């Protein structure tokens, strides 16, 4: 039974990874101090991060660093769901157990910085086979950094799994749920707000009731129709679920290849440029430049989904196609049909 359970766990793990989750010990996502790797996630709200894939145990002799950046004005909830790291954590020579020769660290930061380890994560990191007493952490910004360090000794351990969820930020700069801690640091001074103002999109006190605190609304912007799962073409703007939103930088329409339903959005300049970063050119290039019109791109963590995107910047241009006719046009249609029939069938 134990072997069957292990086999089922491995198959399940591979299934979820195939859906486009993150793998730390991989050629694509194992970054370093000298070659940082950033992954921007704008089209997923929940996914998993795995220590490794394709084998039962994680590899020795790897120090992998990955920064994950989410949507603007969002924050991350990170939950450790599985932990099986470092077989020799109790073999300590100069300190009390655990030693954490192999370790997992999660930073409330866009880089590896021990001062910004999430509270309750020891300075030596997480290791062992038991989940920590506090296994869920909440970021103060839309980015986190994960470090998984395995020393050269092969431990034959199954690694870790993290579940990540992003949502609109509700507690920028403070989170009292994390042991009364304020700010984004863990350096012993927990009574002061220690997030750099240069990293803030607005200075506290700058917000006034009735105004948009994210500065995403442009009073001189255009108006766009918005809907999810509406018809790709010929949709009626009076249908239920179709809304008109003003103050937009661009209007967008996107749909999966071969799908007759589309998503239409009003985007600010920031969110539009972030969306472009999630797309890859089908010719093999990684960067997508600002454009107007309709193009097909690759999208997703693994770049395996074909999606068509239309961008326009004319007021209410993202609307359904309607045939505007007049009596003269209606009179001409039979004549055109007769001409075509005579030309091709005579």
mmCIF file with all atom_site columns, C-alpha atoms in Angstrom, residues 59-208:
data_model
loop_
_atom_site.group_PDB
_atom_site.id
_atom_site.type_symbol
_atom_site.label_atom_id
_atom_site.label_alt_id
_atom_site.label_comp_id
_atom_site.label_asym_id
_atom_site.label_entity_id
_atom_site.label_seq_id
_atom_site.pdbx_PDB_ins_code
_atom_site.Cartn_x
_atom_site.Cartn_y
_atom_site.Cartn_z
_atom_site.occupancy
_atom_site.B_iso_or_equiv
_atom_site.pdbx_formal_charge
_atom_site.auth_seq_id
_atom_site.auth_comp_id
_atom_site.auth_asym_id
_atom_site.auth_atom_id
_atom_site.pdbx_PDB_model_num
ATOM 1   C CA . UNK A 1 59  ? 19.098 16.773 -6.732  1.00 0.00 ? 59  UNK A CA 1
ATOM 2   C CA . UNK A 1 60  ? 22.160 17.566 -4.569  1.00 0.00 ? 60  UNK A CA 1
ATOM 3   C CA . UNK A 1 61  ? 24.605 20.392 -5.167  1.00 0.00 ? 61  UNK A CA 1
ATOM 4   C CA . UNK A 1 62  ? 22.131 23.033 -6.402  1.00 0.00 ? 62  UNK A CA 1
ATOM 5   C CA . UNK A 1 63  ? 21.392 26.522 -5.057  1.00 0.00 ? 63  UNK A CA 1
ATOM 6   C CA . UNK A 1 64  ? 18.322 27.802 -6.919  1.00 0.00 ? 64  UNK A CA 1
ATOM 7   C CA . UNK A 1 65  ? 16.759 31.252 -6.567  1.00 0.00 ? 65  UNK A CA 1
ATOM 8   C CA . UNK A 1 66  ? 13.493 32.316 -8.192  1.00 0.00 ? 66  UNK A CA 1
ATOM 9   C CA . UNK A 1 67  ? 11.631 35.632 -7.923  1.00 0.00 ? 67  UNK A CA 1
ATOM 10  C CA . UNK A 1 68  ? 7.908  35.557 -8.700  1.00 0.00 ? 68  UNK A CA 1
ATOM 11  C CA . UNK A 1 69  ? 6.194  38.844 -9.590  1.00 0.00 ? 69  UNK A CA 1
ATOM 12  C CA . UNK A 1 70  ? 2.412  39.041 -9.622  1.00 0.00 ? 70  UNK A CA 1
ATOM 13  C CA . UNK A 1 71  ? -0.151 41.580 -10.703 1.00 0.00 ? 71  UNK A CA 1
ATOM 14  C CA . UNK A 1 72  ? 0.290  45.235 -9.789  1.00 0.00 ? 72  UNK A CA 1
ATOM 15  C CA . UNK A 1 73  ? -1.282 46.170 -6.427  1.00 0.00 ? 73  UNK A CA 1
ATOM 16  C CA . UNK A 1 74  ? -1.651 42.494 -5.469  1.00 0.00 ? 74  UNK A CA 1
ATOM 17  C CA . UNK A 1 75  ? -0.054 40.494 -2.685  1.00 0.00 ? 75  UNK A CA 1
ATOM 18  C CA . UNK A 1 76  ? 0.858  36.820 -2.272  1.00 0.00 ? 76  UNK A CA 1
ATOM 19  C CA . UNK A 1 77  ? -0.316 34.180 0.153   1.00 0.00 ? 77  UNK A CA 1
ATOM 20  C CA . UNK A 1 78  ? 2.252  31.369 0.343   1.00 0.00 ? 78  UNK A CA 1
ATOM 21  C CA . UNK A 1 79  ? 1.424  28.052 2.033   1.00 0.00 ? 79  UNK A CA 1
ATOM 22  C CA . UNK A 1 80  ? 3.938  25.254 2.642   1.00 0.00 ? 80  UNK A CA 1
ATOM 23  C CA . UNK A 1 81  ? 1.903  22.108 1.891   1.00 0.00 ? 81  UNK A CA 1
ATOM 24  C CA . UNK A 1 82  ? 4.733  19.514 1.808   1.00 0.00 ? 82  UNK A CA 1
ATOM 25  C CA . UNK A 1 83  ? 8.193  19.542 3.393   1.00 0.00 ? 83  UNK A CA 1
ATOM 26  C CA . UNK A 1 84  ? 10.833 16.791 3.173   1.00 0.00 ? 84  UNK A CA 1
ATOM 27  C CA . UNK A 1 85  ? 14.297 18.390 3.164   1.00 0.00 ? 85  UNK A CA 1
ATOM 28  C CA . UNK A 1 86  ? 17.712 17.416 4.627   1.00 0.00 ? 86  UNK A CA 1
ATOM 29  C CA . UNK A 1 87  ? 18.252 13.890 5.943   1.00 0.00 ? 87  UNK A CA 1
ATOM 30  C CA . UNK A 1 88  ? 21.157 15.080 8.141   1.00 0.00 ? 88  UNK A CA 1
ATOM 31  C CA . UNK A 1 89  ? 19.514 18.059 9.859   1.00 0.00 ? 89  UNK A CA 1
ATOM 32  C CA . UNK A 1 90  ? 20.159 16.580 13.335  1.00 0.00 ? 90  UNK A CA 1
ATOM 33  C CA . UNK A 1 91  ? 23.872 15.861 12.725  1.00 0.00 ? 91  UNK A CA 1
ATOM 34  C CA . UNK A 1 92  ? 25.132 19.190 14.054  1.00 0.00 ? 92  UNK A CA 1
ATOM 35  C CA . UNK A 1 93  ? 28.704 19.907 15.118  1.00 0.00 ? 93  UNK A CA 1
ATOM 36  C CA . UNK A 1 94  ? 28.680 23.572 16.114  1.00 0.00 ? 94  UNK A CA 1
ATOM 37  C CA . UNK A 1 95  ? 25.036 24.370 16.816  1.00 0.00 ? 95  UNK A CA 1
ATOM 38  C CA . UNK A 1 96  ? 21.805 22.922 18.103  1.00 0.00 ? 96  UNK A CA 1
ATOM 39  C CA . UNK A 1 97  ? 19.602 20.881 15.786  1.00 0.00 ? 97  UNK A CA 1
ATOM 40  C CA . UNK A 1 98  ? 18.272 21.386 13.236  1.00 0.00 ? 98  UNK A CA 1
ATOM 41  C CA . UNK A 1 99  ? 21.293 22.420 11.187  1.00 0.00 ? 99  UNK A CA 1
ATOM 42  C CA . UNK A 1 100 ? 19.528 22.698 7.788   1.00 0.00 ? 100 UNK A CA 1
ATOM 43  C CA . UNK A 1 101 ? 22.389 21.657 5.516   1.00 0.00 ? 101 UNK A CA 1
ATOM 44  C CA . UNK A 1 102 ? 19.752 21.791 2.767   1.00 0.00 ? 102 UNK A CA 1
ATOM 45  C CA . UNK A 1 103 ? 17.155 24.522 3.238   1.00 0.00 ? 103 UNK A CA 1
ATOM 46  C CA . UNK A 1 104 ? 14.159 26.372 1.855   1.00 0.00 ? 104 UNK A CA 1
ATOM 47  C CA . UNK A 1 105 ? 13.888 30.135 2.366   1.00 0.00 ? 105 UNK A CA 1
ATOM 48  C CA . UNK A 1 106 ? 11.049 32.449 1.315   1.00 0.00 ? 106 UNK A CA 1
ATOM 49  C CA . UNK A 1 107 ? 11.661 36.198 1.239   1.00 0.00 ? 107 UNK A CA 1
ATOM 50  C CA . UNK A 1 108 ? 9.231  39.096 1.324   1.00 0.00 ? 108 UNK A CA 1
ATOM 51  C CA . UNK A 1 109 ? 11.472 40.739 -1.228  1.00 0.00 ? 109 UNK A CA 1
ATOM 52  C CA . UNK A 1 110 ? 12.524 40.798 -4.889  1.00 0.00 ? 110 UNK A CA 1
ATOM 53  C CA . UNK A 1 111 ? 15.941 39.394 -3.960  1.00 0.00 ? 111 UNK A CA 1
ATOM 54  C CA . UNK A 1 112 ? 17.622 37.099 -1.438  1.00 0.00 ? 112 UNK A CA 1
ATOM 55  C CA . UNK A 1 113 ? 17.879 39.200 1.722   1.00 0.00 ? 113 UNK A CA 1
ATOM 56  C CA . UNK A 1 114 ? 17.875 37.464 5.123   1.00 0.00 ? 114 UNK A CA 1
ATOM 57  C CA . UNK A 1 115 ? 16.573 40.649 6.716   1.00 0.00 ? 115 UNK A CA 1
ATOM 58  C CA . UNK A 1 116 ? 13.362 40.065 4.757   1.00 0.00 ? 116 UNK A CA 1
ATOM 59  C CA . UNK A 1 117 ? 12.753 36.425 5.544   1.00 0.00 ? 117 UNK A CA 1
ATOM 60  C CA . UNK A 1 118 ? 9.111  35.927 6.392   1.00 0.00 ? 118 UNK A CA 1
ATOM 61  C CA . UNK A 1 119 ? 8.560  36.021 10.163  1.00 0.00 ? 119 UNK A CA 1
ATOM 62  C CA . UNK A 1 120 ? 8.816  32.627 11.912  1.00 0.00 ? 120 UNK A CA 1
ATOM 63  C CA . UNK A 1 121 ? 11.152 31.254 9.191   1.00 0.00 ? 121 UNK A CA 1
ATOM 64  C CA . UNK A 1 122 ? 14.490 30.619 10.989  1.00 0.00 ? 122 UNK A CA 1
ATOM 65  C CA . UNK A 1 123 ? 17.573 32.389 9.670   1.00 0.00 ? 123 UNK A CA 1
ATOM 66  C CA . UNK A 1 124 ? 18.938 28.966 8.662   1.00 0.00 ? 124 UNK A CA 1
ATOM 67  C CA . UNK A 1 125 ? 15.754 28.258 6.648   1.00 0.00 ? 125 UNK A CA 1
ATOM 68  C CA . UNK A 1 126 ? 13.177 25.463 6.681   1.00 0.00 ? 126 UNK A CA 1
ATOM 69  C CA . UNK A 1 127 ? 14.138 21.777 6.658   1.00 0.00 ? 127 UNK A CA 1
ATOM 70  C CA . UNK A 1 128 ? 13.015 18.467 8.126   1.00 0.00 ? 128 UNK A CA 1
ATOM 71  C CA . UNK A 1 129 ? 9.869  16.448 7.532   1.00 0.00 ? 129 UNK A CA 1
ATOM 72  C CA . UNK A 1 130 ? 7.297  18.332 9.614   1.00 0.00 ? 130 UNK A CA 1
ATOM 73  C CA . UNK A 1 131 ? 5.469  21.430 8.452   1.00 0.00 ? 131 UNK A CA 1
ATOM 74  C CA . UNK A 1 132 ? 6.411  24.540 10.448  1.00 0.00 ? 132 UNK A CA 1
ATOM 75  C CA . UNK A 1 133 ? 4.018  25.743 13.136  1.00 0.00 ? 133 UNK A CA 1
ATOM 76  C CA . UNK A 1 134 ? 3.218  28.716 10.907  1.00 0.00 ? 134 UNK A CA 1
ATOM 77  C CA . UNK A 1 135 ? 3.024  27.413 7.364   1.00 0.00 ? 135 UNK A CA 1
ATOM 78  C CA . UNK A 1 136 ? 1.206  30.311 5.631   1.00 0.00 ? 136 UNK A CA 1
ATOM 79  C CA . UNK A 1 137 ? 2.839  33.678 4.914   1.00 0.00 ? 137 UNK A CA 1
ATOM 80  C CA . UNK A 1 138 ? 1.467  36.875 3.389   1.00 0.00 ? 138 UNK A CA 1
ATOM 81  C CA . UNK A 1 139 ? 3.630  39.249 1.357   1.00 0.00 ? 139 UNK A CA 1
ATOM 82  C CA . UNK A 1 140 ? 3.406  43.028 1.556   1.00 0.00 ? 140 UNK A CA 1
ATOM 83  C CA . UNK A 1 141 ? 4.006  43.530 -2.158  1.00 0.00 ? 141 UNK A CA 1
ATOM 84  C CA . UNK A 1 142 ? 3.343  41.694 -5.424  1.00 0.00 ? 142 UNK A CA 1
ATOM 85  C CA . UNK A 1 143 ? 6.681  39.864 -5.407  1.00 0.00 ? 143 UNK A CA 1
ATOM 86  C CA . UNK A 1 144 ? 8.414  37.138 -3.400  1.00 0.00 ? 144 UNK A CA 1
ATOM 87  C CA . UNK A 1 145 ? 11.731 35.301 -3.753  1.00 0.00 ? 145 UNK A CA 1
ATOM 88  C CA . UNK A 1 146 ? 12.231 31.573 -3.114  1.00 0.00 ? 146 UNK A CA 1
ATOM 89  C CA . UNK A 1 147 ? 15.641 29.993 -2.444  1.00 0.00 ? 147 UNK A CA 1
ATOM 90  C CA . UNK A 1 148 ? 16.196 26.228 -2.359  1.00 0.00 ? 148 UNK A CA 1
ATOM 91  C CA . UNK A 1 149 ? 19.759 25.268 -1.439  1.00 0.00 ? 149 UNK A CA 1
ATOM 92  C CA . UNK A 1 150 ? 20.899 21.633 -1.525  1.00 0.00 ? 150 UNK A CA 1
ATOM 93  C CA . UNK A 1 151 ? 24.489 20.803 -0.543  1.00 0.00 ? 151 UNK A CA 1
ATOM 94  C CA . UNK A 1 152 ? 26.588 18.237 -2.497  1.00 0.00 ? 152 UNK A CA 1
ATOM 95  C CA . UNK A 1 153 ? 25.487 15.316 -0.289  1.00 0.00 ? 153 UNK A CA 1
ATOM 96  C CA . UNK A 1 154 ? 22.580 13.316 -1.766  1.00 0.00 ? 154 UNK A CA 1
ATOM 97  C CA . UNK A 1 155 ? 19.861 13.100 0.901   1.00 0.00 ? 155 UNK A CA 1
ATOM 98  C CA . UNK A 1 156 ? 17.247 11.045 -0.991  1.00 0.00 ? 156 UNK A CA 1
ATOM 99  C CA . UNK A 1 157 ? 14.452 13.367 0.181   1.00 0.00 ? 157 UNK A CA 1
ATOM 100 C CA . UNK A 1 158 ? 11.297 14.329 -1.735  1.00 0.00 ? 158 UNK A CA 1
ATOM 101 C CA . UNK A 1 159 ? 11.599 18.126 -1.380  1.00 0.00 ? 159 UNK A CA 1
ATOM 102 C CA . UNK A 1 160 ? 8.723  20.563 -0.953  1.00 0.00 ? 160 UNK A CA 1
ATOM 103 C CA . UNK A 1 161 ? 5.530  21.928 -2.457  1.00 0.00 ? 161 UNK A CA 1
ATOM 104 C CA . UNK A 1 162 ? 4.280  25.503 -2.023  1.00 0.00 ? 162 UNK A CA 1
ATOM 105 C CA . UNK A 1 163 ? 0.810  26.749 -2.913  1.00 0.00 ? 163 UNK A CA 1
ATOM 106 C CA . UNK A 1 164 ? 0.682  30.389 -4.046  1.00 0.00 ? 164 UNK A CA 1
ATOM 107 C CA . UNK A 1 165 ? -2.372 32.600 -4.304  1.00 0.00 ? 165 UNK A CA 1
ATOM 108 C CA . UNK A 1 166 ? -2.463 36.267 -5.335  1.00 0.00 ? 166 UNK A CA 1
ATOM 109 C CA . UNK A 1 167 ? -5.251 38.716 -4.658  1.00 0.00 ? 167 UNK A CA 1
ATOM 110 C CA . UNK A 1 168 ? -5.755 42.536 -4.539  1.00 0.00 ? 168 UNK A CA 1
ATOM 111 C CA . UNK A 1 169 ? -3.642 43.903 -1.721  1.00 0.00 ? 169 UNK A CA 1
ATOM 112 C CA . UNK A 1 170 ? -5.489 44.749 1.468   1.00 0.00 ? 170 UNK A CA 1
ATOM 113 C CA . UNK A 1 171 ? -2.664 45.325 3.939   1.00 0.00 ? 171 UNK A CA 1
ATOM 114 C CA . UNK A 1 172 ? 0.214  47.107 2.241   1.00 0.00 ? 172 UNK A CA 1
ATOM 115 C CA . UNK A 1 173 ? 3.103  47.517 4.670   1.00 0.00 ? 173 UNK A CA 1
ATOM 116 C CA . UNK A 1 174 ? 1.589  45.776 7.695   1.00 0.00 ? 174 UNK A CA 1
ATOM 117 C CA . UNK A 1 175 ? 0.155  42.418 8.622   1.00 0.00 ? 175 UNK A CA 1
ATOM 118 C CA . UNK A 1 176 ? -0.649 41.936 12.287  1.00 0.00 ? 176 UNK A CA 1
ATOM 119 C CA . UNK A 1 177 ? -1.701 38.322 11.658  1.00 0.00 ? 177 UNK A CA 1
ATOM 120 C CA . UNK A 1 178 ? 1.976  37.399 11.422  1.00 0.00 ? 178 UNK A CA 1
ATOM 121 C CA . UNK A 1 179 ? 2.909  37.447 15.108  1.00 0.00 ? 179 UNK A CA 1
ATOM 122 C CA . UNK A 1 180 ? 2.214  41.159 15.527  1.00 0.00 ? 180 UNK A CA 1
ATOM 123 C CA . UNK A 1 181 ? 4.839  41.994 12.952  1.00 0.00 ? 181 UNK A CA 1
ATOM 124 C CA . UNK A 1 182 ? 4.790  45.256 10.965  1.00 0.00 ? 182 UNK A CA 1
ATOM 125 C CA . UNK A 1 183 ? 6.522  45.831 7.666   1.00 0.00 ? 183 UNK A CA 1
ATOM 126 C CA . UNK A 1 184 ? 8.510  43.572 5.392   1.00 0.00 ? 184 UNK A CA 1
ATOM 127 C CA . UNK A 1 185 ? 11.642 42.859 7.446   1.00 0.00 ? 185 UNK A CA 1
ATOM 128 C CA . UNK A 1 186 ? 12.708 40.284 10.018  1.00 0.00 ? 186 UNK A CA 1
ATOM 129 C CA . UNK A 1 187 ? 15.860 41.775 11.476  1.00 0.00 ? 187 UNK A CA 1
ATOM 130 C CA . UNK A 1 188 ? 14.756 42.066 15.113  1.00 0.00 ? 188 UNK A CA 1
ATOM 131 C CA . UNK A 1 189 ? 13.269 45.570 14.924  1.00 0.00 ? 189 UNK A CA 1
ATOM 132 C CA . UNK A 1 190 ? 9.624  44.631 14.607  1.00 0.00 ? 190 UNK A CA 1
ATOM 133 C CA . UNK A 1 191 ? 8.114  47.832 15.977  1.00 0.00 ? 191 UNK A CA 1
ATOM 134 C CA . UNK A 1 192 ? 8.848  50.096 13.033  1.00 0.00 ? 192 UNK A CA 1
ATOM 135 C CA . UNK A 1 193 ? 7.590  50.285 9.482   1.00 0.00 ? 193 UNK A CA 1
ATOM 136 C CA . UNK A 1 194 ? 10.674 49.322 7.501   1.00 0.00 ? 194 UNK A CA 1
ATOM 137 C CA . UNK A 1 195 ? 9.541  49.202 3.889   1.00 0.00 ? 195 UNK A CA 1
ATOM 138 C CA . UNK A 1 196 ? 11.516 51.632 1.739   1.00 0.00 ? 196 UNK A CA 1
ATOM 139 C CA . UNK A 1 197 ? 9.362  54.520 0.513   1.00 0.00 ? 197 UNK A CA 1
ATOM 140 C CA . UNK A 1 198 ? 11.146 54.288 -2.825  1.00 0.00 ? 198 UNK A CA 1
ATOM 141 C CA . UNK A 1 199 ? 9.478  50.909 -3.321  1.00 0.00 ? 199 UNK A CA 1
ATOM 142 C CA . UNK A 1 200 ? 5.979  52.247 -2.685  1.00 0.00 ? 200 UNK A CA 1
ATOM 143 C CA . UNK A 1 201 ? 3.644  53.245 -5.486  1.00 0.00 ? 201 UNK A CA 1
ATOM 144 C CA . UNK A 1 202 ? 2.231  55.967 -3.244  1.00 0.00 ? 202 UNK A CA 1
ATOM 145 C CA . UNK A 1 203 ? 3.271  57.675 -0.039  1.00 0.00 ? 203 UNK A CA 1
ATOM 146 C CA . UNK A 1 204 ? 0.841  57.123 2.873   1.00 0.00 ? 204 UNK A CA 1
ATOM 147 C CA . UNK A 1 205 ? -1.259 60.227 3.426   1.00 0.00 ? 205 UNK A CA 1
ATOM 148 C CA . UNK A 1 206 ? -1.340 60.911 -0.297  1.00 0.00 ? 206 UNK A CA 1
ATOM 149 C CA . UNK A 1 207 ? -4.707 59.172 -0.696  1.00 0.00 ? 207 UNK A CA 1
ATOM 150 C CA . UNK A 1 208 ? -7.908 61.178 -0.350  1.00 0.00 ? 208 UNK A CA 1
#
